[in-house]
Coordinates of C-alpha atoms in Angstrom, one line a residue:
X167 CA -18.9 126.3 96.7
X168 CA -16.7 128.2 98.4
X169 CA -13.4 127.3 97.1
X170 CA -15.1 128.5 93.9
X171 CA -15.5 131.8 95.1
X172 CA -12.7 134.8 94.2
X173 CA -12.6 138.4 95.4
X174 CA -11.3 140.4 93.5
X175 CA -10.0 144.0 95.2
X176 CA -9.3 146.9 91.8
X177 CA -6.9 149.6 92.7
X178 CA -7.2 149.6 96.6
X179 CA -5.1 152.4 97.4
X180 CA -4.8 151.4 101.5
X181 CA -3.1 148.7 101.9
X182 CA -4.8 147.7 105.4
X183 CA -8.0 147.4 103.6
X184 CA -6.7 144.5 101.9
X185 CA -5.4 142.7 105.1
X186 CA -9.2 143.7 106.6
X187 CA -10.4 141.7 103.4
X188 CA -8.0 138.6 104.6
X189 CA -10.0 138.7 107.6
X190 CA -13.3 139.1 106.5
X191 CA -12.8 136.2 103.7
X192 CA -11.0 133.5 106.5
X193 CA -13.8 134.3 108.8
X194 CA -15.9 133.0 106.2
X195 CA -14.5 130.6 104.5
X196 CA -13.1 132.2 101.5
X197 CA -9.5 131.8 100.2
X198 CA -8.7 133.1 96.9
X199 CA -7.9 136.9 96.8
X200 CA -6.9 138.4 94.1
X201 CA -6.0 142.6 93.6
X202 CA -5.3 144.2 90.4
X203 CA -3.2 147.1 90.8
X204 CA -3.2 148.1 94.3
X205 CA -1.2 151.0 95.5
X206 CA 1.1 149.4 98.0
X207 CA 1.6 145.2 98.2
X208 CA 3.0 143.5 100.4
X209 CA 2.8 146.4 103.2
X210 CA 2.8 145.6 106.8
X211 CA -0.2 147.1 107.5
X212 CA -1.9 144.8 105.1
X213 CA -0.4 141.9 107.7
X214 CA -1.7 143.6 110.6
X215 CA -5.4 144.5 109.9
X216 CA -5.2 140.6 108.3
X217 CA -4.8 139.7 112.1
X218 CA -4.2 135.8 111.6
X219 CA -5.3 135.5 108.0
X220 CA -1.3 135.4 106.9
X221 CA -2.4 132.5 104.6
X222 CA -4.7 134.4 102.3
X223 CA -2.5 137.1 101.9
X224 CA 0.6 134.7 101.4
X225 CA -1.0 133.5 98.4
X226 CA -2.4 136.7 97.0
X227 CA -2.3 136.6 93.1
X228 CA -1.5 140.3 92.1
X229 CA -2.4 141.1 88.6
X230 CA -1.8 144.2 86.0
X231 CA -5.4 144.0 84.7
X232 CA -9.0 143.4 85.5
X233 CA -9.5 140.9 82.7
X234 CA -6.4 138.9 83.6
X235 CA -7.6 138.8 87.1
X236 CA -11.0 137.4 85.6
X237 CA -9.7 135.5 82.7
X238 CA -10.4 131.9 84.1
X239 CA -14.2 133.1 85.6
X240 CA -17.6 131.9 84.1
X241 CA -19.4 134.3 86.5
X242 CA -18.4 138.0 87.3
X243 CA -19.8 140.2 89.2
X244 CA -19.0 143.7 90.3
X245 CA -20.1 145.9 93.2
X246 CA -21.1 149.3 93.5
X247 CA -22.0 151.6 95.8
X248 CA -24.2 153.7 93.3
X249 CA -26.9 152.8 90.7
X250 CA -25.4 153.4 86.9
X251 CA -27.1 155.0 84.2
X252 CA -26.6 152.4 82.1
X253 CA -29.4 149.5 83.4
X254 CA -27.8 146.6 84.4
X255 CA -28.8 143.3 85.8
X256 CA -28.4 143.7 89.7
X257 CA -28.2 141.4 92.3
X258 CA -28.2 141.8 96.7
X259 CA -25.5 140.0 98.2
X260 CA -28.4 137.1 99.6
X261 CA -29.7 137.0 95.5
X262 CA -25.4 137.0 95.0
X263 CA -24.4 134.7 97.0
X264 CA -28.0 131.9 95.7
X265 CA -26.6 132.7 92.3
X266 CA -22.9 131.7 92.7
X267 CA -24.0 128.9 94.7
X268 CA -26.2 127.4 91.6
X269 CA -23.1 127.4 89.0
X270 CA -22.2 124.5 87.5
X271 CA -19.8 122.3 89.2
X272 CA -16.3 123.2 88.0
X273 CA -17.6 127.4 87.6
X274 CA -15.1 129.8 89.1
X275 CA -17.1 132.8 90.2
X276 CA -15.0 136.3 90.6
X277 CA -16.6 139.0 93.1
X278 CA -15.4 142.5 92.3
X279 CA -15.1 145.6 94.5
X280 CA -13.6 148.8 93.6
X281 CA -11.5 151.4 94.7
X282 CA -12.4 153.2 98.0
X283 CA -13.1 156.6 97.0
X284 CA -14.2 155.8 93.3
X285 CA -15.3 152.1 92.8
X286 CA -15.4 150.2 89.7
X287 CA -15.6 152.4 86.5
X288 CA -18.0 151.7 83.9
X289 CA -15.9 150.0 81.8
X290 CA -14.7 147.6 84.4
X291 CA -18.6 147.0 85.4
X292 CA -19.0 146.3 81.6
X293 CA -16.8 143.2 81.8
X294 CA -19.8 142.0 84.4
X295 CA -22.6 139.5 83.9
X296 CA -24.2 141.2 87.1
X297 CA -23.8 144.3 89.0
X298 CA -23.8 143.7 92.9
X299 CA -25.5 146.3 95.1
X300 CA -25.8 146.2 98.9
X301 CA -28.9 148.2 100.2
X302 CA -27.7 151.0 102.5
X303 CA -28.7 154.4 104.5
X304 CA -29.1 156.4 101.1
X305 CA -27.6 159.1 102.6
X306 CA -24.6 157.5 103.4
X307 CA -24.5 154.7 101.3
X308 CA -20.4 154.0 100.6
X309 CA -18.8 151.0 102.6
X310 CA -15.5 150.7 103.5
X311 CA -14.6 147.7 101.1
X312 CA -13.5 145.6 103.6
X313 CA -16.9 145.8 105.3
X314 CA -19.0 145.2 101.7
X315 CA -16.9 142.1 101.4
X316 CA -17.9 141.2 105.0
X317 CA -21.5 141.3 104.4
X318 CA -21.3 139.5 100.8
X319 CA -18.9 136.9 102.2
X320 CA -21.2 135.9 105.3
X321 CA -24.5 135.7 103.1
X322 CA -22.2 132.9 101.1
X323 CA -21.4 131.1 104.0
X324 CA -24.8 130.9 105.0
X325 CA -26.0 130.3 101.3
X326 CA -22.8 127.1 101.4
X327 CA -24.2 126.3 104.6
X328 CA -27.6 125.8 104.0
X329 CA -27.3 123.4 100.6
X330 CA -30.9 124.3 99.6
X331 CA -29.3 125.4 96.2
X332 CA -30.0 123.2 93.1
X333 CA -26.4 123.1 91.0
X334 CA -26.7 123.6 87.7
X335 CA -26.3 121.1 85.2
X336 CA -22.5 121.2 84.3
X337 CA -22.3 122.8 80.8
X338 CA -18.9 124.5 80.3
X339 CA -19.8 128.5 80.6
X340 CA -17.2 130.7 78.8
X341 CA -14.4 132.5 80.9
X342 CA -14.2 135.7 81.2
X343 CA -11.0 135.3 78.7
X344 CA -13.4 133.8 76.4
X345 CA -15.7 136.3 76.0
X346 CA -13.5 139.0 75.9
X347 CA -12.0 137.6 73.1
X348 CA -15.4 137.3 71.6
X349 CA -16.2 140.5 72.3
X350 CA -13.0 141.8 70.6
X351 CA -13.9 139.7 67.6
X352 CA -17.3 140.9 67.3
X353 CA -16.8 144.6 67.2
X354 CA -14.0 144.0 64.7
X355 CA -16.3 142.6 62.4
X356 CA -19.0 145.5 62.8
X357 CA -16.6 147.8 61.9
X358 CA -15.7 145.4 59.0
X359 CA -19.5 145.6 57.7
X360 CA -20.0 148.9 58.2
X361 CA -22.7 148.2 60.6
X362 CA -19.9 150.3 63.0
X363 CA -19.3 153.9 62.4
X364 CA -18.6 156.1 64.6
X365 CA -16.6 156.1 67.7
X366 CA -18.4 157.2 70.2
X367 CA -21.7 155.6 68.8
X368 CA -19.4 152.0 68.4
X369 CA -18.9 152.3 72.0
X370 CA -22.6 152.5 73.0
X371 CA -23.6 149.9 70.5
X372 CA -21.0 147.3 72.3
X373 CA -22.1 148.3 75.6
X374 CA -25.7 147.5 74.9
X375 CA -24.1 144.4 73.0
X376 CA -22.1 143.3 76.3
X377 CA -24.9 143.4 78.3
X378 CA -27.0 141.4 76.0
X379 CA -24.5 138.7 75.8
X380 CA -23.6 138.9 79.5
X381 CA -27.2 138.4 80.2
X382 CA -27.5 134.9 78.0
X383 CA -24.6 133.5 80.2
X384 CA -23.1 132.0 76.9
X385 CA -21.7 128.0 77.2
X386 CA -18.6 127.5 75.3
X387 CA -19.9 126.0 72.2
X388 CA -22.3 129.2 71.6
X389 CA -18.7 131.5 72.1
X390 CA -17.2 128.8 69.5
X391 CA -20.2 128.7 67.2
X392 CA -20.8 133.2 66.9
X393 CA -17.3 133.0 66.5
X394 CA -17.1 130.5 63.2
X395 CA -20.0 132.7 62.1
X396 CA -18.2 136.1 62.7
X397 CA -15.1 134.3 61.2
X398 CA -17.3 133.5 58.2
X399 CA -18.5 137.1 57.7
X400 CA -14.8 138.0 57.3
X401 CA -13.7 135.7 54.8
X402 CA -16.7 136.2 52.6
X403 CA -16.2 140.3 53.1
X404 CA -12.4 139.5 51.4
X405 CA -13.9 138.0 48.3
X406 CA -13.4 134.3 49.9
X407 CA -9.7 135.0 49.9
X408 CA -7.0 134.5 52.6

């Protein structure tokens, strides 16, 4: 399980955090780091706080976006310090780690954490099936990011180590590529009807949409069939013409 597992640091602005994050993941079995964005990288300090971990950071996939980093991922989730206004399925790092270790064989699983001062924004929580929060002091409730993926990358190992998790039957789940492009198709076509608007009342509607989808964990013959329906809509909107 594992080798299925990818963090996924968003704008880290220090670049030792990310070699701390080496560390933490080698300690516990992780390999595939990904950033989107960071500040400074490569950056000896990054090699030093990685203290032996030159491997992951040697094949450290640097990417200009959240949803290219997440593109091939049938699970995301995203941590955060703070609960959101918006309600969204949550998860502990134990309840995390049970979860990722019950996807299908095959399933990449992407693990997000924020920036250090700000975290994930909404929007990048919105690309989510589940937000991750780690019980804390609530008076002091902000982890350095190398230390939340510490704590989320030990309850793995022990969740890998104990095999008491039933796999999933393997059912191909739709990437994170997928769904955005679903996603993209979909609010196209609501503005198309009509059933769109307004702006600003557009954006809640597809947040509460997102969520709704993100909840049903969609396999990639429901993405393939909404999308022939949406697909439909359109064509018969045009009169049936090209």
């Amino acid at each position: 399980m594992l080798s299925t597992i990818r963090i996924v640091l968003v704008g880290t602005t220090h670049p030792g955090n990310i070699g701390a994050t080496a560390r933490a993941m080698k300690n516990m079995g992780l390999s595939d780091l990904a950033l989107v964005t960071p500040r400074v990288f490569p950056d000896e300090q990054a090699t030093a706080r990685a203290a032996g971990a030159d491997d992951i950071l040697a094949n450290v996939v640097v990417y200009p976006t959240l949803s290219a980093a997440i593109a091939d991922c049938q699970l995301t989730i995203g941590a955060s310090a703070r609960l959101r206004s918006i309600p969204w399925p949550q998860l502990t790092p134990r309840e995390c780690a049970d979860l990722a270790g019950r996807q299908a064989r095959g399933s990449r699983t992407a693990i997000l954490f924020g920036r250090e001062h700000s975290g994930l924004t909404n929007e990048e929580l919105e690309l989510c099936h589940f937000l991750l929060h780690i019980p804390s002091n609530p008076e002091f409730s902000s982890l350095n990011v190398a230390a939340a993926v510490q704590l989320v990358a030990y309850e793995l190992w022990v969740a890998n180590a104990s095999g008491d998790a039933a796999v999933e039957p393997a059912v191909p789940l739709a990437t994170g590529a997928e769904l955005e492009s679903f996603f993209g198709h979909l609010e196209a076509t609501l503005w198309d009807v009509g059933f769109l608007h307004e702006r600003r009342a557009g954006d809640s509607t597809m947040r509460r949409l997102r969520r709704l989808f993100n909840r049903a964990r969609l396999e990639e013959p429901e993405i393939h069939l909404l999308r022939g329906i949406l697909t439909t809509m359109q064509f018969r909107l045009k009169g049936g013409k090209e």
